[in-house]
XYZ file of C-alpha atoms in Angstrom:
659
model
C 0.000 0.000 0.000
C 1.353 3.445 -0.901
C 0.393 6.856 0.460
C -2.274 7.551 -2.153
C -4.005 4.252 -1.480
C -3.753 4.797 2.280
C -5.300 8.254 2.232
C -8.094 7.137 -0.092
C -8.849 4.209 2.217
C -9.046 6.490 5.245
C -11.177 9.072 3.451
C -13.555 6.340 2.330
C -14.344 5.779 6.007
C -15.965 9.222 6.046
C -19.140 7.676 4.635
C -19.787 6.495 8.204
C -20.066 10.145 9.225
C -19.654 11.375 12.802
C -20.080 8.786 15.529
C -19.515 9.456 19.217
C -18.260 6.825 21.617
C -14.983 5.374 22.814
C -15.635 1.659 22.295
C -14.279 1.454 18.745
C -11.154 3.468 19.474
C -10.478 1.524 22.666
C -10.786 -1.831 20.907
C -8.669 -0.759 17.949
C -5.940 0.505 20.267
C -6.111 -2.737 22.261
C -5.570 -4.694 19.051
C -2.578 -2.436 18.288
C -0.997 -3.161 21.666
C -2.122 -0.063 23.567
C 0.262 2.496 22.017
C -1.425 5.402 23.824
C -0.204 4.074 27.175
C 3.497 4.189 26.218
C 4.053 7.917 26.725
C 2.657 10.893 28.601
C 0.026 13.164 27.105
C -1.550 16.617 27.274
C -5.213 16.842 26.241
C -6.763 20.000 24.740
C -10.466 20.604 24.048
C -12.500 23.720 23.292
C -14.283 25.582 20.516
C -11.673 28.134 19.463
C -7.941 28.227 20.062
C -7.305 24.490 20.477
C -4.783 24.299 17.676
C -2.855 27.376 18.785
C -2.601 26.105 22.365
C -1.454 22.691 21.133
C 1.168 24.296 18.898
C 2.504 26.474 21.725
C 2.663 23.657 24.289
C 4.291 21.204 21.882
C 6.837 23.807 20.757
C 7.891 24.474 24.363
C 8.186 20.757 25.129
C 10.337 20.248 22.043
C 12.526 23.213 23.028
C 12.942 21.615 26.466
C 14.374 18.486 24.854
C 11.319 16.242 24.990
C 10.516 14.243 21.880
C 7.001 15.538 21.347
C 4.079 14.274 19.299
C 1.317 16.598 18.118
C -2.076 15.443 16.838
C -4.466 18.039 15.400
C -7.249 18.272 12.843
C -8.211 19.066 10.201
C -5.157 19.508 8.007
C -4.761 22.538 5.772
C -2.884 21.191 2.765
C -1.623 17.657 3.367
C -2.977 14.823 5.502
C 0.442 14.295 7.104
C 0.076 17.645 8.929
C -2.272 15.958 11.392
C 0.493 13.840 12.908
C 3.776 15.549 13.808
C 6.823 14.763 15.905
C 8.996 17.671 17.044
C 7.213 19.914 14.570
C 7.826 17.664 11.571
C 4.902 16.056 9.758
C 4.817 12.286 9.484
C 6.435 10.871 6.369
C 4.029 9.681 3.711
C 5.670 6.273 3.847
C 4.835 6.076 7.555
C 1.181 6.942 6.918
C 1.015 4.221 4.259
C 2.676 1.619 6.484
C 0.522 2.445 9.500
C -2.685 2.355 7.462
C -1.736 -1.048 6.090
C -1.094 -2.169 9.679
C -4.478 -1.104 11.025
C -6.622 -2.277 8.083
C -6.687 -5.958 9.158
C -7.858 -4.863 12.606
C -10.544 -2.610 11.117
C -11.760 -5.488 8.957
C -11.747 -7.902 11.895
C -13.804 -5.440 13.946
C -16.226 -5.017 11.055
C -16.727 -8.785 10.825
C -17.085 -9.278 14.583
C -20.505 -10.114 16.110
C -20.763 -6.483 17.247
C -20.035 -5.270 13.677
C -17.878 -2.397 14.870
C -17.381 0.079 12.013
C -14.600 2.564 12.700
C -14.970 6.086 11.364
C -12.304 8.177 9.655
C -11.478 10.020 12.879
C -11.331 6.852 14.969
C -8.921 5.215 12.529
C -6.822 8.362 12.165
C -6.582 8.827 15.936
C -5.387 5.249 16.390
C -2.885 5.776 13.584
C -1.512 8.850 15.368
C -1.142 7.026 18.692
C 0.708 4.192 16.956
C 2.988 6.575 15.075
C 3.961 8.303 18.301
C 4.826 4.941 19.837
C 6.920 4.009 16.812
C 8.734 7.342 16.977
C 9.514 6.937 20.667
C 7.940 10.188 21.831
C 8.190 11.240 25.460
C 4.922 13.142 25.396
C 2.083 13.744 22.924
C -0.169 16.804 22.758
C -3.613 15.643 21.633
C -6.336 17.933 20.269
C -9.919 16.706 20.389
C -11.780 16.549 17.107
C -15.230 17.550 18.353
C -16.574 17.720 21.881
C -14.512 15.818 24.420
C -16.459 13.336 26.511
C -17.022 10.908 23.637
C -14.241 12.118 21.345
C -11.882 9.414 20.081
C -8.907 11.070 21.762
C -10.533 10.707 25.193
C -9.024 7.279 25.837
C -5.972 8.847 27.494
C -5.219 9.825 31.082
C -3.158 12.970 30.519
C -0.739 14.927 32.680
C -2.842 18.044 32.117
C -6.165 18.888 30.494
C -6.839 22.245 28.830
C -10.215 23.703 27.850
C -9.984 26.704 25.547
C -12.653 29.321 24.898
C -16.084 27.757 24.320
C -18.698 28.967 21.870
C -21.748 27.904 19.909
C -20.478 25.439 17.321
C -21.364 21.854 16.326
C -24.676 22.319 18.179
C -26.221 19.422 16.239
C -23.858 17.050 18.015
C -22.926 18.821 21.259
C -26.140 20.562 22.272
C -27.873 23.868 21.719
C -26.698 25.713 24.839
C -23.290 26.744 26.120
C -23.847 24.668 29.253
C -24.471 21.506 27.208
C -21.409 22.172 25.081
C -19.337 22.766 28.232
C -20.526 19.456 29.654
C -19.212 17.641 26.591
C -15.906 19.511 26.610
C -15.450 18.960 30.345
C -15.640 15.253 29.644
C -11.862 15.276 29.088
C -11.302 16.011 32.792
C -9.921 12.869 34.444
C -9.923 12.107 38.183
C -7.021 13.841 39.878
C -5.638 15.359 36.674
C -5.142 19.170 36.801
C -7.244 21.167 34.367
C -6.668 24.628 32.892
C -9.573 26.645 31.500
C -10.138 29.903 29.697
C -12.459 32.448 31.298
C -15.753 31.061 30.020
C -19.051 32.830 29.430
C -22.454 32.087 30.949
C -22.941 28.736 32.643
C -19.947 27.156 30.936
C -17.484 27.892 33.730
C -19.928 26.602 36.356
C -20.198 23.288 34.484
C -16.414 22.987 34.240
C -15.977 23.835 37.945
C -18.586 21.284 38.925
C -17.006 18.533 36.800
C -13.519 19.281 38.133
C -14.789 19.194 41.727
C -16.604 15.894 41.198
C -13.424 14.321 39.830
C -11.016 15.789 42.341
C -9.142 17.751 39.680
C -7.504 21.056 40.540
C -8.924 23.759 38.259
C -7.055 26.902 37.214
C -9.040 29.587 35.415
C -7.548 32.339 33.303
C -8.095 35.767 34.821
C -8.524 34.276 38.300
C -5.709 31.821 38.976
C -3.330 33.088 36.311
C -3.114 36.146 34.103
C -1.662 36.942 30.690
C -1.534 40.434 29.232
C 0.029 42.133 26.256
C 2.887 44.600 26.615
C 3.443 45.354 22.929
C 2.525 44.089 19.485
C 3.344 44.535 15.825
C 2.978 42.784 12.505
C 5.882 40.520 13.509
C 4.421 39.281 16.783
C 3.596 40.194 20.382
C 5.321 40.544 23.762
C 3.299 39.137 26.654
C 3.542 39.194 30.427
C 2.388 36.095 32.282
C 1.743 35.828 36.019
C 1.004 32.378 37.396
C 1.669 30.316 40.498
C 5.118 31.832 41.027
C 3.527 35.224 41.528
C 6.040 37.266 39.561
C 5.704 38.410 35.949
C 7.282 36.286 33.241
C 7.721 37.920 29.825
C 7.609 35.960 26.564
C 7.408 36.763 22.867
C 5.094 34.975 20.451
C 4.971 35.168 16.669
C 1.215 34.576 16.489
C -0.898 37.672 15.780
C -4.205 38.806 17.264
C -5.589 39.704 20.678
C -7.136 36.252 20.988
C -3.675 34.671 20.973
C -2.933 36.382 24.297
C -5.538 34.151 25.936
C -4.260 31.074 24.115
C -0.695 31.830 25.172
C -1.836 32.177 28.786
C -3.496 28.764 28.647
C -0.353 27.230 27.164
C 1.897 28.813 29.803
C -0.351 27.607 32.621
C -0.326 24.101 31.139
C 3.481 24.247 31.108
C 3.389 25.285 34.778
C 1.265 22.236 35.551
C 3.714 19.986 33.719
C 6.599 21.470 35.693
C 4.791 20.710 38.923
C 4.315 17.128 37.744
C 8.024 16.594 37.210
C 8.756 17.862 33.703
C 12.086 19.651 33.423
C 11.228 22.767 31.427
C 13.681 25.676 31.923
C 12.595 29.296 31.492
C 14.828 29.565 28.437
C 13.024 26.662 26.762
C 9.676 28.312 27.473
C 10.774 31.561 25.842
C 12.323 29.746 22.884
C 9.333 27.484 22.370
C 6.727 30.226 22.676
C 8.515 32.464 20.192
C 9.221 29.639 17.781
C 5.678 28.254 17.723
C 3.928 28.506 14.377
C 0.280 27.795 13.723
C -0.793 28.543 10.144
C -4.037 30.180 9.071
C -4.476 32.184 12.267
C -4.125 35.787 11.101
C -1.180 34.539 9.079
C 0.511 37.136 6.911
C 1.333 35.427 3.624
C 2.174 38.491 1.525
C 3.058 42.080 2.292
C 2.510 43.984 -0.932
C -0.402 44.139 -0.825
C -0.892 42.790 2.673
C -2.636 39.399 2.423
C -3.767 37.634 5.595
C -5.291 34.154 5.924
C -7.433 33.064 8.872
C -9.332 29.823 9.380
C -12.085 31.317 11.545
C -15.367 29.485 10.964
C -17.859 30.436 13.689
C -19.215 33.670 15.212
C -16.841 33.674 18.203
C -13.777 33.211 16.033
C -15.080 35.846 13.620
C -15.439 38.276 16.521
C -11.869 37.524 17.602
C -10.658 38.425 14.113
C -12.786 41.585 14.125
C -11.331 42.605 17.503
C -7.811 42.338 16.048
C -8.696 44.122 12.802
C -7.032 47.446 13.510
C -3.764 46.068 14.810
C -3.329 43.809 11.781
C -4.630 46.010 8.966
C -4.184 49.499 10.407
C -6.156 52.016 8.374
C -6.028 49.997 5.168
C -9.214 49.183 3.329
C -9.710 45.432 3.353
C -11.132 43.204 0.635
C -12.602 40.101 2.259
C -12.589 36.735 0.472
C -15.141 34.627 2.323
C -16.007 30.934 2.025
C -18.011 29.084 4.705
C -19.399 25.629 5.375
C -23.168 25.302 4.939
C -23.630 23.666 8.351
C -22.112 26.631 10.212
C -23.842 29.755 11.514
C -22.693 31.564 8.414
C -25.015 34.613 8.606
C -23.571 35.741 11.966
C -20.045 34.674 11.086
C -20.143 36.541 7.796
C -21.756 39.698 9.132
C -19.207 40.008 11.937
C -16.243 40.299 9.583
C -17.843 41.600 6.388
C -19.101 44.685 8.225
C -15.474 45.789 8.601
C -14.451 45.059 5.017
C -14.595 47.560 2.177
C -15.989 44.806 -0.038
C -16.707 41.091 0.234
C -16.038 38.453 -2.413
C -17.816 35.137 -1.872
C -16.372 31.774 -2.850
C -16.625 28.082 -1.952
C -13.742 25.800 -0.960
C -13.548 22.403 -2.651
C -15.315 20.523 0.127
C -18.671 18.787 0.070
C -20.092 20.807 2.980
C -19.165 24.180 1.487
C -21.963 26.704 0.985
C -22.243 27.451 -2.765
C -20.622 30.750 -3.643
C -23.688 32.193 -5.367
C -25.901 31.446 -2.370
C -23.418 32.958 0.075
C -23.113 36.049 -2.105
C -26.888 36.419 -2.277
C -27.417 35.916 1.447
C -24.747 38.378 2.606
C -24.869 40.836 -0.286
C -21.343 40.181 -1.541
C -20.069 42.373 -4.355
C -18.698 39.420 -6.341
C -18.606 35.659 -6.194
C -16.403 32.966 -7.709
C -16.894 29.225 -7.557
C -13.149 28.594 -7.350
C -11.226 30.230 -4.469
C -8.161 30.961 -6.618
C -10.283 33.190 -8.857
C -11.671 35.063 -5.851
C -8.180 35.536 -4.419
C -6.827 36.827 -7.727
C -9.703 39.301 -8.018
C -9.135 40.547 -4.474
C -5.373 40.985 -4.862
C -5.654 42.655 -8.249
C -8.211 45.072 -6.850
C -6.298 45.807 -3.663
C -3.306 47.525 -5.224
C -0.528 48.578 -2.858
C -2.641 50.603 -0.414
C -5.341 48.085 0.527
C -5.269 44.630 2.110
C -6.885 41.235 1.590
C -8.295 38.910 4.253
C -9.126 35.334 3.262
C -11.321 33.702 5.904
C -14.390 31.660 6.788
C -13.125 28.081 6.811
C -9.997 26.048 7.465
C -10.638 24.378 4.116
C -10.589 27.743 2.348
C -7.488 28.692 4.332
C -5.738 25.557 3.119
C -6.552 26.288 -0.510
C -5.372 29.877 -0.073
C -2.075 28.847 1.509
C -1.482 26.396 -1.311
C -2.296 28.947 -4.000
C -0.266 31.782 -2.475
C 2.657 29.662 -1.326
C 5.728 28.328 -3.055
C 5.079 24.650 -2.396
C 4.315 22.335 -5.320
C 0.789 20.933 -5.580
C -0.111 17.688 -3.876
C 0.024 14.982 -6.535
C -2.821 12.985 -4.992
C -5.055 16.063 -5.098
C -4.065 16.802 -8.703
C -4.987 13.367 -10.004
C -8.172 13.147 -7.954
C -9.329 16.376 -9.596
C -8.409 15.107 -13.050
C -10.167 11.787 -12.457
C -13.352 13.673 -11.616
C -12.987 15.880 -14.673
C -12.261 13.231 -17.286
C -14.218 10.029 -17.614
C -11.941 8.963 -20.457
C -8.274 9.514 -21.076
C -6.026 9.531 -24.105
C -2.922 7.779 -25.394
C -1.080 7.776 -28.734
C -3.414 6.663 -31.485
C -6.606 7.315 -29.530
C -9.092 9.882 -30.803
C -9.634 12.171 -27.831
C -12.782 13.534 -29.405
C -14.511 10.178 -29.212
C -16.399 8.608 -26.362
C -14.410 5.412 -26.117
C -12.808 5.018 -22.713
C -9.079 4.320 -22.535
C -8.418 2.140 -19.528
C -5.005 0.807 -18.498
C -4.485 -2.707 -19.786
C -7.446 -2.442 -22.113
C -5.603 -2.383 -25.444
C -3.862 -4.926 -27.629
C -0.165 -4.529 -26.668
C 1.032 -4.722 -30.271
C -1.365 -1.959 -31.316
C -0.138 0.244 -28.479
C 3.448 -0.429 -29.534
C 2.885 0.558 -33.164
C 0.677 3.580 -32.365
C 3.243 4.985 -29.969
C 6.085 4.612 -32.476
C 3.981 6.500 -35.028
C 3.193 9.275 -32.513
C 6.775 10.562 -32.561
C 6.952 14.216 -33.700
C 3.394 14.491 -34.943
C -0.003 15.732 -33.843
C -2.357 13.422 -31.956
C -5.022 13.438 -34.640
C -2.440 12.480 -37.283
C -1.239 9.595 -35.147
C -4.826 8.403 -34.879
C -5.383 8.524 -38.648
C -2.143 6.708 -39.434
C -2.364 4.007 -36.777
C -6.045 3.301 -37.473
C -5.374 2.823 -41.170
C -2.262 0.698 -40.672
C -3.602 -1.593 -37.956
C -6.893 -2.135 -39.760
C -4.863 -3.665 -42.597
C -1.930 -5.195 -40.702
C -3.059 -5.785 -37.132
C -0.654 -8.562 -36.123
C 3.153 -8.676 -35.817
C 3.325 -11.372 -38.471
C 1.261 -9.484 -41.065
C 3.046 -6.166 -40.534
C 6.482 -7.769 -40.674
C 5.642 -9.178 -44.150
C 3.800 -6.089 -45.438
C 5.241 -4.274 -48.503
C 7.231 -1.206 -47.447
C 5.523 1.005 -50.035
C 2.079 0.043 -48.725
C 3.109 0.725 -45.135
C 4.518 4.113 -46.183
C 1.203 4.998 -47.827
C -0.826 4.031 -44.766
C 1.341 5.883 -42.218
C 1.864 8.983 -44.381
C -0.487 11.164 -42.207
C 1.882 10.780 -39.244
C 4.789 12.511 -41.025
C 8.321 11.185 -41.586
C 6.464 8.293 -43.148
C 9.410 6.587 -44.862
C 11.408 6.419 -41.638
C 8.382 5.382 -39.562
C 7.438 2.664 -42.046
C 10.873 1.101 -41.582
C 10.612 1.462 -37.794
C 7.236 -0.240 -37.413
C 8.222 -3.071 -39.751
C 11.460 -3.607 -37.807
C 9.548 -3.593 -34.523
C 7.034 -6.131 -35.845
C 9.837 -8.366 -37.118
C 11.602 -8.229 -33.729
C 8.411 -9.228 -31.928
C 8.064 -12.220 -34.274
C 11.719 -13.279 -34.374
C 12.824 -12.525 -30.819
C 9.644 -12.954 -28.792
C 7.623 -15.565 -30.665
C 5.018 -13.081 -31.868
C 4.139 -11.909 -28.335
C 4.959 -8.387 -27.176
C 7.151 -8.663 -24.043
C 5.873 -7.243 -20.752
C 9.067 -5.935 -19.141
C 10.785 -2.654 -19.925
C 14.190 -4.169 -20.647
C 12.881 -6.510 -23.340
C 10.640 -3.822 -24.799
C 13.547 -1.398 -25.158
C 15.484 -4.073 -27.044
C 12.949 -3.743 -29.873
C 14.054 -1.323 -32.645
C 12.692 2.252 -32.324
C 11.406 1.641 -28.789
C 12.467 4.100 -26.085
C 11.254 4.592 -22.528
C 8.044 6.397 -23.481
C 6.978 3.713 -25.922
C 7.923 0.885 -23.565
C 6.024 2.487 -20.697
C 2.968 3.063 -22.898
C 2.915 -0.639 -23.750
C 3.216 -1.578 -20.076
C 0.373 0.730 -19.030
C -2.102 0.464 -21.896
C -1.269 -3.003 -23.116
C -0.708 -4.858 -19.864
C -2.047 -2.602 -17.073
C 1.368 -2.554 -15.381
C 2.171 0.640 -13.387
C 4.620 2.832 -15.300
C 4.965 6.492 -16.248
C 4.982 7.152 -20.003
C 6.204 10.714 -20.524
C 5.360 12.390 -23.810
C 5.304 16.096 -24.663
C 1.950 16.552 -22.925
C 3.015 14.882 -19.681
C 6.340 16.750 -19.678
C 4.696 20.121 -20.351
C 1.752 19.789 -17.969
C 3.855 18.375 -15.113
C 6.251 21.308 -15.329
C 3.509 23.912 -15.594
C 1.720 22.482 -12.579
C 4.939 22.466 -10.567
C 4.944 18.722 -9.944
C 8.433 18.694 -11.482
C 11.091 21.174 -12.592
C 12.823 19.283 -15.365
C 14.282 19.797 -18.820
C 13.986 16.313 -20.297
C 11.214 13.686 -20.400
C 13.496 11.120 -18.753
C 14.064 13.465 -15.813
C 10.320 14.091 -15.646
C 9.669 10.362 -15.372
C 12.267 10.024 -12.612
C 10.863 12.879 -10.516
C 7.219 11.926 -11.038
C 8.061 8.457 -9.741
C 9.208 10.041 -6.473
C 6.342 12.517 -5.952
C 3.358 10.502 -7.206
C 2.229 7.385 -5.284
C 2.747 4.227 -7.336
C -0.968 3.445 -7.227
C -1.515 6.532 -9.410
C 1.245 5.910 -11.956
C -1.058 4.012 -14.249
C -3.295 7.094 -14.626
C -0.591 9.735 -15.081
C -0.273 9.480 -18.846
C -3.920 9.114 -19.797
C -5.032 12.024 -17.598
C -2.196 14.450 -18.318
C -2.346 13.720 -22.051
C -6.086 14.377 -22.078
C -5.621 17.533 -20.023
C -2.794 18.668 -22.281
C -4.888 18.130 -25.386
C -8.024 19.849 -24.167
C -6.920 22.512 -21.670
C -3.192 22.863 -20.991
C -2.347 23.293 -24.651
C 1.184 24.192 -25.792
C 0.730 27.743 -27.072
C -2.529 28.971 -25.621
C -3.376 27.146 -22.402
C -7.023 27.585 -21.459
C -6.263 28.455 -17.827
C -9.646 30.038 -16.988
C -11.312 26.688 -17.764
C -8.772 24.567 -15.873
C -9.893 22.597 -12.813
C -6.305 22.711 -11.546
C -5.769 26.461 -11.620
C -6.144 26.695 -7.851
C -3.057 24.512 -7.376
C -1.102 25.249 -10.573
C 2.245 27.026 -10.262
C 1.926 28.557 -13.746
C -1.491 30.027 -12.930
C -0.123 31.408 -9.660
C 2.668 33.185 -11.533
C 0.573 34.425 -14.414
C -2.589 35.465 -12.591
C -1.109 37.890 -10.063
C -0.022 41.422 -11.026
C 3.686 41.900 -11.718
C 4.331 43.942 -8.559
C 2.909 41.198 -6.347
C 4.955 38.531 -8.090
C 8.159 40.492 -7.424
C 7.457 41.425 -3.832
C 5.327 38.560 -2.576
C 8.111 36.299 -1.279
C 8.914 38.573 1.639
C 5.558 37.952 3.239
C 6.143 34.406 4.332
């Protein structure tokens, strides 16, 4: 199993939806040998700020010399972001190996008398616990997915529990009042384990106090038992003063922007105090280093400075208010163009109105996620000035309109934030994402000799190997439609190695004339047919070494035969594949052979068999050599060429300094 197969398997578990309960996770972890019991943990729940607190705590622990795991969700760009050790995302090979390890257990649970069906989050949580065991972590910082009491992460007995600011979110699952939500979040409190809480509103703090008292857990509340305030701030970060159990002020710097991060930093510092009291050796210097070095993307993250472009993953009214409260310190007196995309199951009217009221104009869009509110509906409901179905188009419009004196805020969803960071960053696109998009776009593919305008599907392994061999030889230095005409005519008359080997040269020249260089190609195809008859008994070989021993057969032709003739994974690189791969940014190569080599390292092997048919089709219809049809391209949101070409020249020159 490779990474692409692993991620698709895990995502397929999403059809089970959201399911609360600890039984599945507990049994799966038992089958895996109880990895979650091999190291210490810190548990973080809440509505807003969970990720920032986790990032701060884990950064300090790493700075103190502890090998530290970090589990958060969702990811922004790549699945591996969910599982980190010492700030580094898990290797794709590790995700593939771990998924392959847990699948037999998932299947055994499914077939058990209880018919236990694990969800995506249950399987992913178990995978994270196992990875941390394999990596030999000393401590893991675990973020809940939703709620707390019945969240899959709640199988641990941590050293400290943290509850961040609570708000009205996920009410369908957690309850329609703040007290009910607090009861679910407080479910992470374990008997005798210290708990740290933000200063909660309404009845939420009462519920947390009551739960902590019932379980004999010492509770520390921000603003009562510890305090964190801001001494100074700027676009590069903030200086904070913390006062906790030691009684004297302790100053730290953080790189995270926004007033709301002051509260999150206070929670993290109090959690570190608790860990110190429980025997962790965390020097003051490590605290300062870890707090300043902590990074948590898509939280008022400045990604460009000219114009100023900020990305935030806020997705509920409370988080929107936190962004609004920090508006002036981030944007100053600049006018702000807001790019907004929200999930349909969120309280989008209140979320949108909170931030859009401060923007000079709002542009609606929809991230590529099934729960996203359609862009036209969002625009209609909030009165947006413009809307675009694809976030990249909305971002381009906003940046082009901003000039040098205005700013752009991209917000409303972590999924939108991820797409924005990908589009505005320098990282190459995710190959799995690229080919998933192409598979949805094209029901049929194309290979040499196939008429792309027809409706006949081209599936790997679905063609006569000899026909693929001859068609690909004829495709050299000619247009696709000419290859189709020549190969169709030739193979209709001489469709077997034996018949073509004996065919008159003049007749073969006449039939292949549409492909160009017809005299040379006639000799080539006859020589290839003769070699198949004489050297391989009339059967086209199915290994690349033997194929390349045939006259006129190079790597592209051999790989085409493997893929289309035998269904064997390989990467045939023609002019389309070479061009499209480089434009997308999947590779940076000068020769087709180099393109094949690099694609083999960045694309999971399970997708190799689709590379040629999809990129050839895309190159024929959209990513054409001279006039690429970028506005119609389903990949423009992740394409490096579109990123370069779509932004104004001044932004392209100055944008790198913003990261």
